[in-house]
Amino acid sequence: AEAYDSLDPNGNITIKWDLKEWTPDGYVAMVTIYNYQQFRHISAPGWQLGWTWAKKEVIWSMVGAQTTEQGDCSKFKTNPPHCCKRDPTVIDLLPGTPYKDQVANCCKGGVISTFNQDPANAASSFQISVGLAGTTNKTVKVPKNFTLKTPGPGYTCGRATVVRPTKFLMGDGRRTTQALMTWNVTCTYSQFLAQKTPTCCVALSSFYNNTIVGCPTCSCGCQNNNTHPGSCVNPNSPYLQSAIDGPGKYTGQPLVQCTSHMCPVKVHWHVKLNYKDYWRVKVTITNFNYRMNYTDWNLVVQHPNFNNITKLFSFNYKPLSPYGGRISKLVAL
Ligand SMILES: *[C@@H]1O[C@H](CO)[C@@H](O)[C@H](O)[C@H]1NC(C)=O
Ligand SMILES: *[C@@H]1O[C@H](CO)[C@@H](O)[C@H](O)[C@H]1NC(C)=O
Ligand SMILES: *[C@@H]1O[C@H](CO)[C@@H](O)[C@H](O)[C@H]1NC(C)=O
Ligand SMILES: *[C@@H]1O[C@H](CO)[C@@H](O)[C@H](O)[C@H]1NC(C)=O
Ligand SMILES: *[C@@H]1O[C@H](CO)[C@@H](O)[C@H](O)[C@H]1NC(C)=O
Ligand SMILES: *[C@@H]1O[C@H](CO)[C@@H](O)[C@H](O)[C@H]1NC(C)=O
Ligand SMILES: *[C@@H]1O[C@H](CO)[C@@H](O)[C@H](O)[C@H]1NC(C)=O
Ligand SMILES: *[C@@H]1O[C@H](CO)[C@@H](O)[C@H](O)[C@H]1NC(C)=O
C-alpha cells in the first residue's frame, strides 16, 4: 500500500523464478521480469535487480545477464563462481551479446517496454545457476529482500512467494512441461518514492492568445546553485560534459538545463482550433534533462473529452480507463 500509482492502480512488475533442473549442489532457474504497468516502461540504462540470499548460496554462472560485482570468492580454489556476494545485483547484457551467452528475452541493456506499447519487449529474462543451495523443493530457500532499481528510484518489492509451478507449452502445442518450483515477487511503483517534486510541467497557449501561460516558476522544485550547486546547468557551461559523463548518471537524478521551472520535461499544449463540434491541440514535449534521451517515451493525459477522441496525428494512442471508464486518459505511444 505504501507504493501506489493512482494513474495505474493495478500496475506492477512481477519477477518470476522457474526452477528448471536440480544440480549436484543447487538448481538452474529461469528468471523473468514482466512489466505489467500500463505506461511506465524501464528505459536506458535499464533495470538492476538485487536480492539477499537466504543461505550461503553462490551463483555458479549466468546466461543473459551478469552481476555487477563478483564479490569475495577466495574460498573457491578452482573454478570460482560468477558471484559470491550475499546480496548480488544483476544487470542485463547489452544488445549484440554473442549468441551463446543469450537466452530468449535477454540482452536488451535492461530496457523493458510495456504490453501496451510493445508486447514483444515487455519482459526480460536470464538464466541463473545457483550453488550451495537446497536441491529439493523442501530445502531450497527463496531469496529475500528483492530490490528493483531503474533509472531513478520508485519501486518497492514484496516478499517472494512460492506459487504453483509454471507450465510450459511445448513447441507443437501437444505437451506441457512444468517448473520444479516457482516463486513470484511483485514490485510496485510510487511516484512519491521516485521524486518528491513533479518531473514535468505544462505550458498553455491558444490561437486567440499567443501569450503562453508558461510553466509555473519552480514547478519542479526550486533548487538553486547556492543551496544545491550544479542543480542546473546552462547549455554552454564547461561543467556540462563532465556532469553527464561523471558519477551519478545511473541514479536517474536529472541534470536539468537552468530554466525558471527547473523541470526535466515541459509539455506545451497549444489550442489550434476550437469549434462547436471539435477542437484540436498541438502538443510539444521538450527535454531539459541532459542525463536522459527519453527514447520510446509515452505521454499520459487526462481530459474529460478523451472519451471521444477522433484523430491523432504523428502518434499512436490507447485509451486507459482505470476506474471503469468514468475517467478517460490517453497515452500517446
Ligand atoms: C500484477 O499485474 C498483473 C497484470 O495486471 C495481475 O494479473 C496481477 O494480479 C498483479 N499482481 C499483483 C500482486 O497485484
Ligand atoms: C534490504 O536491501 C536494502 C537495499 O539493498 C538494504 O538497505 C537492507 O539493509 C536490506 N535488508 C536486509 C534485511 O537485508
Ligand atoms: C506468478 O507470475 C507469473 C508471471 O507474471 C504469472 O503468470 C502467475 O500467474 C503468477 N502466479 C501467481 C500465483 O500469482
Ligand atoms: C515439491 O515436490 C513435491 C513432489 O516431489 C510436490 O508434491 C510438491 O507439490 C512440490 N512443492 C512445491 C511447492 O512445488
Ligand atoms: C492573453 O493571456 C494573458 C494571460 O492570461 C492575458 O493577460 C491577456 O490579457 C490575454 N490577451 C488577450 C488579447 O486576450
Ligand atoms: C549553476 O551552476 C552551473 C554549474 O556550475 C552553471 O553552469 C550554471 O550557469 C549556473 N546557473 C545559474 C543560473 O547560475
Ligand atoms: C543520448 O543520445 C546521444 C546520441 O545518440 C548519445 O550520444 C548520448 O550518449 C545519449 N545520452 C544518454 C544519457 O543516453
Ligand atoms: C463523438 O464525436 C462525434 C463527432 O466527432 C459525435 O458525432 C459523437 O456523438 C460523439 N460521441 C460521444 C459519445 O460523445
mmCIF file of N, CA, C and O in Angstrom, residues 243-276:
data_model
loop_
_atom_site.group_PDB
_atom_site.id
_atom_site.type_symbol
_atom_site.label_atom_id
_atom_site.label_comp_id
_atom_site.label_asym_id
_atom_site.label_seq_id
_atom_site.Cartn_x
_atom_site.Cartn_y
_atom_site.Cartn_z
ATOM 1 N N ALA A 243 29.565 16.570 -16.081
ATOM 2 C CA ALA A 243 28.423 16.164 -15.265
ATOM 3 C C ALA A 243 27.649 15.036 -15.931
ATOM 4 O O ALA A 243 27.109 14.157 -15.267
ATOM 5 N N ILE A 244 27.588 15.039 -17.268
ATOM 6 C CA ILE A 244 26.869 13.965 -17.967
ATOM 7 C C ILE A 244 27.667 12.673 -17.885
ATOM 8 O O ILE A 244 27.123 11.599 -17.658
ATOM 9 N N ASP A 245 28.982 12.787 -18.065
ATOM 10 C CA ASP A 245 29.814 11.587 -18.074
ATOM 11 C C ASP A 245 30.112 11.094 -16.670
ATOM 12 O O ASP A 245 30.453 9.938 -16.481
ATOM 13 N N GLY A 246 30.005 11.968 -15.703
ATOM 14 C CA GLY A 246 30.507 11.675 -14.374
ATOM 15 C C GLY A 246 29.637 10.731 -13.583
ATOM 16 O O GLY A 246 28.662 10.187 -14.100
ATOM 17 N N PRO A 247 29.989 10.514 -12.321
ATOM 18 C CA PRO A 247 29.253 9.573 -11.489
ATOM 19 C C PRO A 247 27.836 10.066 -11.225
ATOM 20 O O PRO A 247 27.543 11.244 -11.400
ATOM 21 N N GLY A 248 26.991 9.150 -10.828
ATOM 22 C CA GLY A 248 25.623 9.545 -10.528
ATOM 23 C C GLY A 248 24.720 9.464 -11.734
ATOM 24 O O GLY A 248 23.533 9.703 -11.656
ATOM 25 N N LYS A 249 25.289 9.092 -12.883
ATOM 26 C CA LYS A 249 24.499 9.027 -14.103
ATOM 27 C C LYS A 249 23.373 8.011 -13.937
ATOM 28 O O LYS A 249 22.249 8.236 -14.336
ATOM 29 N N TYR A 250 23.698 6.879 -13.326
ATOM 30 C CA TYR A 250 22.726 5.799 -13.238
ATOM 31 C C TYR A 250 21.541 6.135 -12.336
ATOM 32 O O TYR A 250 20.457 5.651 -12.538
ATOM 33 N N THR A 251 21.751 6.965 -11.326
ATOM 34 C CA THR A 251 20.718 7.202 -10.329
ATOM 35 C C THR A 251 19.452 7.770 -10.948
ATOM 36 O O THR A 251 18.397 7.704 -10.343
ATOM 37 N N GLY A 252 19.585 8.335 -12.144
ATOM 38 C CA GLY A 252 18.409 8.915 -12.769
ATOM 39 C C GLY A 252 18.112 10.287 -12.205
ATOM 40 O O GLY A 252 17.133 10.911 -12.577
ATOM 41 N N GLN A 253 18.941 10.765 -11.300
ATOM 42 C CA GLN A 253 18.770 12.143 -10.856
ATOM 43 C C GLN A 253 18.935 13.034 -12.073
ATOM 44 O O GLN A 253 19.939 12.962 -12.768
ATOM 45 N N PRO A 254 17.931 13.836 -12.360
ATOM 46 C CA PRO A 254 18.039 14.635 -13.578
ATOM 47 C C PRO A 254 19.104 15.715 -13.443
ATOM 48 O O PRO A 254 19.389 16.180 -12.342
ATOM 49 N N LEU A 255 19.695 16.054 -14.562
ATOM 50 C CA LEU A 255 20.582 17.210 -14.616
ATOM 51 C C LEU A 255 19.909 18.165 -15.580
ATOM 52 O O LEU A 255 19.932 17.942 -16.789
ATOM 53 N N VAL A 256 19.242 19.168 -15.035
ATOM 54 C CA VAL A 256 18.393 19.981 -15.902
ATOM 55 C C VAL A 256 19.078 21.249 -16.375
ATOM 56 O O VAL A 256 19.945 21.800 -15.687
ATOM 57 N N GLN A 257 18.656 21.659 -17.542
ATOM 58 C CA GLN A 257 19.047 22.965 -18.052
ATOM 59 C C GLN A 257 18.411 24.019 -17.144
ATOM 60 O O GLN A 257 17.270 23.850 -16.700
ATOM 61 N N CYS A 258 19.132 25.085 -16.870
ATOM 62 C CA CYS A 258 18.583 26.136 -15.993
ATOM 63 C C CYS A 258 17.394 26.821 -16.677
ATOM 64 O O CYS A 258 17.516 27.370 -17.765
ATOM 65 N N THR A 259 16.233 26.725 -16.051
ATOM 66 C CA THR A 259 15.025 27.403 -16.526
ATOM 67 C C THR A 259 14.304 27.929 -15.295
ATOM 68 O O THR A 259 14.656 27.563 -14.173
ATOM 69 N N SER A 260 13.264 28.704 -15.516
ATOM 70 C CA SER A 260 12.527 29.217 -14.355
ATOM 71 C C SER A 260 11.744 28.096 -13.679
ATOM 72 O O SER A 260 11.520 28.123 -12.479
ATOM 73 N N HIS A 261 11.340 27.076 -14.453
ATOM 74 C CA HIS A 261 10.534 25.997 -13.855
ATOM 75 C C HIS A 261 11.383 24.864 -13.315
ATOM 76 O O HIS A 261 10.951 24.120 -12.452
ATOM 77 N N MET A 262 12.579 24.698 -13.817
ATOM 78 C CA MET A 262 13.519 23.663 -13.367
ATOM 79 C C MET A 262 12.991 22.241 -13.602
ATOM 80 O O MET A 262 13.344 21.304 -12.894
ATOM 81 N N CYS A 263 12.147 22.077 -14.609
ATOM 82 C CA CYS A 263 11.600 20.745 -14.881
ATOM 83 C C CYS A 263 12.463 20.014 -15.904
ATOM 84 O O CYS A 263 12.960 20.630 -16.848
ATOM 85 N N PRO A 264 12.584 18.693 -15.742
ATOM 86 C CA PRO A 264 13.286 17.910 -16.759
ATOM 87 C C PRO A 264 12.521 17.874 -18.088
ATOM 88 O O PRO A 264 13.117 17.736 -19.137
ATOM 89 N N VAL A 265 11.195 17.959 -18.006
ATOM 90 C CA VAL A 265 10.382 17.861 -19.216
ATOM 91 C C VAL A 265 9.293 18.927 -19.187
ATOM 92 O O VAL A 265 8.662 19.142 -18.156
ATOM 93 N N LYS A 266 9.095 19.574 -20.334
ATOM 94 C CA LYS A 266 7.997 20.538 -20.451
ATOM 95 C C LYS A 266 7.023 20.055 -21.522
ATOM 96 O O LYS A 266 7.440 19.639 -22.607
ATOM 97 N N VAL A 267 5.742 20.099 -21.192
ATOM 98 C CA VAL A 267 4.702 19.731 -22.148
ATOM 99 C C VAL A 267 3.955 21.017 -22.501
ATOM 100 O O VAL A 267 3.434 21.693 -21.614
ATOM 101 N N HIS A 268 3.942 21.341 -23.784
ATOM 102 C CA HIS A 268 3.259 22.560 -24.212
ATOM 103 C C HIS A 268 1.995 22.185 -24.975
ATOM 104 O O HIS A 268 2.036 21.452 -25.956
ATOM 105 N N TRP A 269 0.886 22.702 -24.487
ATOM 106 C CA TRP A 269 -0.444 22.379 -25.004
ATOM 107 C C TRP A 269 -0.953 23.613 -25.720
ATOM 108 O O TRP A 269 -1.295 24.620 -25.085
ATOM 109 N N HIS A 270 -0.982 23.572 -27.047
ATOM 110 C CA HIS A 270 -1.392 24.734 -27.831
ATOM 111 C C HIS A 270 -2.733 24.433 -28.515
ATOM 112 O O HIS A 270 -2.819 23.522 -29.337
ATOM 113 N N VAL A 271 -3.762 25.217 -28.166
ATOM 114 C CA VAL A 271 -5.079 25.021 -28.784
ATOM 115 C C VAL A 271 -5.054 25.695 -30.154
ATOM 116 O O VAL A 271 -4.905 26.906 -30.256
ATOM 117 N N LYS A 272 -5.157 24.860 -31.193
ATOM 118 C CA LYS A 272 -5.077 25.396 -32.555
ATOM 119 C C LYS A 272 -6.441 25.783 -33.083
ATOM 120 O O LYS A 272 -6.574 26.761 -33.815
ATOM 121 N N LEU A 273 -7.434 24.981 -32.807
ATOM 122 C CA LEU A 273 -8.795 25.202 -33.288
ATOM 123 C C LEU A 273 -9.748 24.922 -32.153
ATOM 124 O O LEU A 273 -9.485 24.050 -31.323
ATOM 125 N N ASN A 274 -10.856 25.660 -32.133
ATOM 126 C CA ASN A 274 -11.881 25.374 -31.135
ATOM 127 C C ASN A 274 -13.253 25.620 -31.750
ATOM 128 O O ASN A 274 -13.737 26.735 -31.777
ATOM 129 N N TYR A 275 -13.833 24.567 -32.304
ATOM 130 C CA TYR A 275 -15.152 24.674 -32.922
ATOM 131 C C TYR A 275 -16.188 24.040 -32.012
ATOM 132 O O TYR A 275 -15.850 23.387 -31.026
ATOM 133 N N LYS A 276 -17.434 24.227 -32.416
ATOM 134 C CA LYS A 276 -18.513 23.638 -31.631
ATOM 135 C C LYS A 276 -18.394 22.110 -31.622
ATOM 136 O O LYS A 276 -18.602 21.454 -30.612
#
